Amino acid sequence: AFVVNGLLSEIIVNIHQKGYKNLYIDGGKTIQNFLKEDLIDEMIITIIPTLLGSGTRLFSELPNPINFECFNTKHILGKVVQNHFRRIK
């Protein structure tokens, strides 16, 4: 893992040039920015049933709808649900 800075389009080009094709994107604002640039093909959303009461939203307004389909769901220890979504293009 490593931290990067700059414009998303430049970051993606640099990372792909290094041979990395699958990226782990985390954090509400970071995810929102990648979605706004239409740079996410798959998402794994894990739901842990603990309400924190505040925090950064995972999703925000988008210029256009982005369609995904759920192709896998896991229940972990009867408490956690993990949904795996793939982009429909």
CSV table of N, CA and C in Angstrom, one decimal:
chain,number,residue,atom,x,y,z
A,1,ALA,N,0.8,-1.2,0.0
A,1,ALA,CA,0.0,0.0,0.0
A,1,ALA,C,0.9,1.2,0.0
A,2,PHE,N,0.4,2.3,-0.7
A,2,PHE,CA,1.1,3.5,-0.7
A,2,PHE,C,0.2,4.7,-0.9
A,3,VAL,N,0.5,5.8,-0.4
A,3,VAL,CA,-0.3,7.0,-0.5
A,3,VAL,C,0.1,7.8,-1.8
A,4,VAL,N,-0.9,8.3,-2.5
A,4,VAL,CA,-0.7,9.1,-3.7
A,4,VAL,C,-1.4,10.4,-3.6
A,5,ASN,N,-0.9,11.4,-4.3
A,5,ASN,CA,-1.6,12.7,-4.4
A,5,ASN,C,-1.6,13.2,-5.8
A,6,GLY,N,-2.6,14.1,-6.1
A,6,GLY,CA,-2.7,14.7,-7.4
A,6,GLY,C,-4.0,14.5,-8.0
A,7,LEU,N,-4.1,14.8,-9.3
A,7,LEU,CA,-5.4,14.6,-10.0
A,7,LEU,C,-5.6,13.1,-10.3
A,8,LEU,N,-6.9,12.7,-10.1
A,8,LEU,CA,-7.2,11.3,-10.3
A,8,LEU,C,-6.8,10.7,-11.6
A,9,SER,N,-7.0,11.5,-12.7
A,9,SER,CA,-6.6,11.0,-14.0
A,9,SER,C,-5.1,10.7,-14.1
A,10,GLU,N,-4.3,11.6,-13.5
A,10,GLU,CA,-2.9,11.4,-13.5
A,10,GLU,C,-2.4,10.2,-12.6
A,11,ILE,N,-3.1,10.1,-11.4
A,11,ILE,CA,-2.8,9.1,-10.5
A,11,ILE,C,-3.0,7.7,-11.1
A,12,ILE,N,-4.2,7.6,-11.8
A,12,ILE,CA,-4.6,6.3,-12.4
A,12,ILE,C,-3.5,5.9,-13.5
A,13,VAL,N,-3.2,6.9,-14.3
A,13,VAL,CA,-2.2,6.6,-15.4
A,13,VAL,C,-0.8,6.1,-14.8
A,14,ASN,N,-0.4,6.8,-13.8
A,14,ASN,CA,0.9,6.5,-13.1
A,14,ASN,C,0.8,5.1,-12.5
A,15,ILE,N,-0.3,4.8,-11.8
A,15,ILE,CA,-0.4,3.5,-11.2
A,15,ILE,C,-0.5,2.4,-12.2
A,16,HIS,N,-1.2,2.6,-13.3
A,16,HIS,CA,-1.3,1.6,-14.3
A,16,HIS,C,0.0,1.4,-15.0
A,17,GLN,N,0.8,2.4,-15.2
A,17,GLN,CA,2.2,2.3,-15.8
A,17,GLN,C,3.1,1.5,-14.9
A,18,LYS,N,2.8,1.4,-13.6
A,18,LYS,CA,3.6,0.6,-12.7
A,18,LYS,C,3.2,-0.9,-12.7
A,19,GLY,N,2.1,-1.2,-13.5
A,19,GLY,CA,1.6,-2.5,-13.6
A,19,GLY,C,0.5,-2.9,-12.6
A,20,TYR,N,0.0,-1.9,-11.9
A,20,TYR,CA,-1.1,-2.2,-11.0
A,20,TYR,C,-2.4,-2.0,-11.7
A,21,LYS,N,-3.3,-3.0,-11.7
A,21,LYS,CA,-4.6,-2.8,-12.4
A,21,LYS,C,-5.8,-2.8,-11.4
A,22,ASN,N,-5.7,-3.6,-10.3
A,22,ASN,CA,-6.7,-3.6,-9.3
A,22,ASN,C,-6.3,-2.8,-8.1
A,23,LEU,N,-7.2,-1.8,-7.8
A,23,LEU,CA,-6.9,-0.9,-6.7
A,23,LEU,C,-7.9,-1.0,-5.6
A,24,TYR,N,-7.4,-0.8,-4.4
A,24,TYR,CA,-8.3,-0.8,-3.2
A,24,TYR,C,-8.5,0.7,-2.9
A,25,ILE,N,-9.8,1.2,-3.0
A,25,ILE,CA,-10.1,2.6,-2.8
A,25,ILE,C,-11.0,2.6,-1.5
A,26,ASP,N,-10.6,3.4,-0.6
A,26,ASP,CA,-11.3,3.5,0.7
A,26,ASP,C,-11.4,4.9,1.2
A,27,GLY,N,-12.5,5.1,2.0
A,27,GLY,CA,-12.7,6.4,2.5
A,27,GLY,C,-13.8,7.1,1.8
A,28,GLY,N,-14.8,7.7,2.5
A,28,GLY,CA,-16.0,8.3,1.9
A,28,GLY,C,-15.7,9.3,0.8
A,29,LYS,N,-14.9,10.3,1.1
A,29,LYS,CA,-14.6,11.4,0.1
A,29,LYS,C,-13.8,10.8,-1.1
A,30,THR,N,-12.9,9.9,-0.8
A,30,THR,CA,-12.1,9.3,-1.9
A,30,THR,C,-13.0,8.5,-2.8
A,31,ILE,N,-13.9,7.7,-2.2
A,31,ILE,CA,-14.8,6.9,-3.0
A,31,ILE,C,-15.7,7.8,-3.8
A,32,GLN,N,-16.2,8.8,-3.2
A,32,GLN,CA,-17.1,9.8,-3.9
A,32,GLN,C,-16.4,10.4,-5.1
A,33,ASN,N,-15.1,10.8,-5.0
A,33,ASN,CA,-14.4,11.4,-6.1
A,33,ASN,C,-14.1,10.4,-7.2
A,34,PHE,N,-13.8,9.1,-6.9
A,34,PHE,CA,-13.6,8.1,-7.9
A,34,PHE,C,-14.9,7.8,-8.7
A,35,LEU,N,-16.0,7.8,-7.9
A,35,LEU,CA,-17.3,7.6,-8.6
A,35,LEU,C,-17.7,8.8,-9.5
A,36,LYS,N,-17.4,10.0,-9.1
A,36,LYS,CA,-17.7,11.1,-9.9
A,36,LYS,C,-16.9,11.1,-11.2
A,37,GLU,N,-15.7,10.5,-11.2
A,37,GLU,CA,-14.9,10.4,-12.4
A,37,GLU,C,-15.2,9.1,-13.1
A,38,ASP,N,-16.2,8.3,-12.7
A,38,ASP,CA,-16.5,7.0,-13.3
A,38,ASP,C,-15.3,6.1,-13.4
A,39,LEU,N,-14.6,5.9,-12.2
A,39,LEU,CA,-13.4,5.1,-12.2
A,39,LEU,C,-13.5,3.9,-11.4
A,40,ILE,N,-14.7,3.5,-11.0
A,40,ILE,CA,-14.9,2.2,-10.2
A,40,ILE,C,-15.7,1.2,-11.0
A,41,ASP,N,-15.2,0.0,-11.2
A,41,ASP,CA,-15.8,-1.1,-11.9
A,41,ASP,C,-16.5,-2.1,-11.0
A,42,GLU,N,-15.9,-2.2,-9.8
A,42,GLU,CA,-16.4,-3.2,-8.8
A,42,GLU,C,-16.4,-2.6,-7.4
A,43,MET,N,-17.4,-2.9,-6.6
A,43,MET,CA,-17.4,-2.5,-5.2
A,43,MET,C,-17.7,-3.6,-4.3
A,44,ILE,N,-17.0,-3.7,-3.2
A,44,ILE,CA,-17.4,-4.6,-2.1
A,44,ILE,C,-17.8,-3.7,-0.9
A,45,ILE,N,-19.1,-3.8,-0.6
A,45,ILE,CA,-19.6,-3.0,0.5
A,45,ILE,C,-19.9,-3.9,1.7
A,46,THR,N,-19.3,-3.6,2.8
A,46,THR,CA,-19.4,-4.4,4.0
A,46,THR,C,-20.3,-3.6,5.0
A,47,ILE,N,-21.3,-4.3,5.5
A,47,ILE,CA,-22.3,-3.7,6.4
A,47,ILE,C,-22.1,-4.3,7.8
A,48,ILE,N,-21.7,-3.5,8.7
A,48,ILE,CA,-21.5,-3.9,10.1
A,48,ILE,C,-22.6,-3.2,10.9
A,49,PRO,N,-23.4,-4.0,11.6
A,49,PRO,CA,-24.6,-3.4,12.3
A,49,PRO,C,-24.3,-2.6,13.6
A,50,THR,N,-23.4,-1.6,13.4
A,50,THR,CA,-23.1,-0.7,14.5
A,50,THR,C,-23.3,0.7,14.0
A,51,LEU,N,-24.3,1.4,14.6
A,51,LEU,CA,-24.5,2.8,14.2
A,51,LEU,C,-23.6,3.8,14.9
A,52,LEU,N,-22.9,4.6,14.2
A,52,LEU,CA,-22.0,5.5,14.8
A,52,LEU,C,-22.6,6.9,15.0
A,53,GLY,N,-23.6,7.2,14.2
A,53,GLY,CA,-24.3,8.5,14.4
A,53,GLY,C,-23.7,9.6,13.6
A,54,SER,N,-22.6,9.5,13.0
A,54,SER,CA,-22.0,10.5,12.2
A,54,SER,C,-20.9,9.9,11.3
A,55,GLY,N,-20.3,10.8,10.5
A,55,GLY,CA,-19.2,10.3,9.6
A,55,GLY,C,-19.5,10.8,8.2
A,56,THR,N,-18.6,10.5,7.3
A,56,THR,CA,-18.6,10.9,5.9
A,56,THR,C,-19.5,10.0,5.2
A,57,ARG,N,-20.4,10.5,4.3
A,57,ARG,CA,-21.3,9.6,3.5
A,57,ARG,C,-20.4,8.8,2.5
A,58,LEU,N,-20.8,7.6,2.2
A,58,LEU,CA,-20.1,6.8,1.3
A,58,LEU,C,-20.4,7.3,-0.2
A,59,PHE,N,-21.6,7.7,-0.4
A,59,PHE,CA,-22.0,8.2,-1.7
A,59,PHE,C,-22.5,9.6,-1.7
A,60,SER,N,-22.4,10.3,-2.8
A,60,SER,CA,-22.9,11.7,-2.9
A,60,SER,C,-23.5,11.8,-4.3
A,61,GLU,N,-23.8,13.1,-4.6
A,61,GLU,CA,-24.4,13.3,-5.9
A,61,GLU,C,-23.5,13.0,-7.0
A,62,LEU,N,-24.0,12.4,-8.1
A,62,LEU,CA,-23.2,12.1,-9.3
A,62,LEU,C,-23.7,12.8,-10.5
A,63,PRO,N,-22.8,13.1,-11.5
A,63,PRO,CA,-23.3,13.8,-12.7
A,63,PRO,C,-24.3,12.9,-13.5
A,64,ASN,N,-24.1,11.6,-13.4
A,64,ASN,CA,-24.9,10.6,-14.1
A,64,ASN,C,-25.1,9.4,-13.3
A,65,PRO,N,-26.2,8.7,-13.4
A,65,PRO,CA,-26.3,7.4,-12.7
A,65,PRO,C,-25.3,6.4,-13.1
A,66,ILE,N,-24.8,5.6,-12.2
A,66,ILE,CA,-23.9,4.5,-12.4
A,66,ILE,C,-24.6,3.2,-12.0
A,67,ASN,N,-24.8,2.3,-12.9
A,67,ASN,CA,-25.5,1.0,-12.6
A,67,ASN,C,-24.5,-0.1,-12.2
A,68,PHE,N,-24.8,-0.8,-11.1
A,68,PHE,CA,-24.1,-1.9,-10.6
A,68,PHE,C,-25.1,-3.1,-10.4
A,69,GLU,N,-24.6,-4.3,-10.4
A,69,GLU,CA,-25.4,-5.5,-10.1
A,69,GLU,C,-24.6,-6.2,-9.0
A,70,CYS,N,-25.4,-6.8,-8.1
A,70,CYS,CA,-24.8,-7.6,-7.0
A,70,CYS,C,-24.6,-9.0,-7.5
A,71,PHE,N,-23.4,-9.5,-7.5
A,71,PHE,CA,-23.2,-10.9,-8.0
A,71,PHE,C,-22.7,-11.8,-6.9
A,72,ASN,N,-22.5,-11.3,-5.7
A,72,ASN,CA,-22.1,-12.2,-4.6
A,72,ASN,C,-22.5,-11.5,-3.2
A,73,THR,N,-23.0,-12.3,-2.3
A,73,THR,CA,-23.2,-11.8,-1.0
A,73,THR,C,-22.7,-12.8,0.0
A,74,LYS,N,-22.0,-12.3,1.1
A,74,LYS,CA,-21.5,-13.2,2.1
A,74,LYS,C,-22.1,-12.7,3.5
A,75,HIS,N,-22.5,-13.7,4.3
A,75,HIS,CA,-22.8,-13.4,5.7
A,75,HIS,C,-21.7,-13.9,6.5
A,76,ILE,N,-21.1,-13.1,7.4
A,76,ILE,CA,-20.0,-13.4,8.1
A,76,ILE,C,-20.3,-13.4,9.6
A,77,LEU,N,-20.2,-14.6,10.2
A,77,LEU,CA,-20.5,-14.8,11.7
A,77,LEU,C,-21.9,-14.3,12.1
A,78,GLY,N,-22.8,-14.4,11.1
A,78,GLY,CA,-24.2,-14.0,11.4
A,78,GLY,C,-24.4,-12.5,11.8
A,79,LYS,N,-23.4,-11.7,11.6
A,79,LYS,CA,-23.5,-10.3,12.0
A,79,LYS,C,-23.1,-9.3,10.9
A,80,VAL,N,-22.2,-9.7,10.0
A,80,VAL,CA,-21.7,-8.8,9.0
A,80,VAL,C,-22.2,-9.3,7.6
A,81,VAL,N,-22.6,-8.4,6.8
A,81,VAL,CA,-23.0,-8.7,5.4
A,81,VAL,C,-22.0,-8.0,4.4
A,82,GLN,N,-21.5,-8.8,3.5
A,82,GLN,CA,-20.6,-8.2,2.5
A,82,GLN,C,-21.2,-8.4,1.1
A,83,ASN,N,-21.5,-7.4,0.4
A,83,ASN,CA,-22.1,-7.4,-0.9
A,83,ASN,C,-21.0,-7.0,-2.0
A,84,HIS,N,-20.9,-7.8,-3.0
A,84,HIS,CA,-19.9,-7.6,-4.1
A,84,HIS,C,-20.7,-7.2,-5.3
A,85,PHE,N,-20.4,-5.9,-5.8
A,85,PHE,CA,-21.1,-5.4,-6.9
A,85,PHE,C,-20.2,-5.2,-8.1
A,86,ARG,N,-20.7,-5.4,-9.3
A,86,ARG,CA,-20.0,-5.2,-10.6
A,86,ARG,C,-20.7,-4.2,-11.4
A,87,ARG,N,-19.9,-3.3,-12.1
A,87,ARG,CA,-20.5,-2.3,-12.9
A,87,ARG,C,-21.2,-2.9,-14.1
A,88,ILE,N,-22.3,-2.4,-14.5
A,88,ILE,CA,-23.0,-2.7,-15.7
A,88,ILE,C,-22.8,-1.6,-16.7
A,89,LYS,N,-22.1,-1.9,-17.8
A,89,LYS,CA,-21.8,-0.9,-18.8
A,89,LYS,C,-22.6,-1.2,-20.1
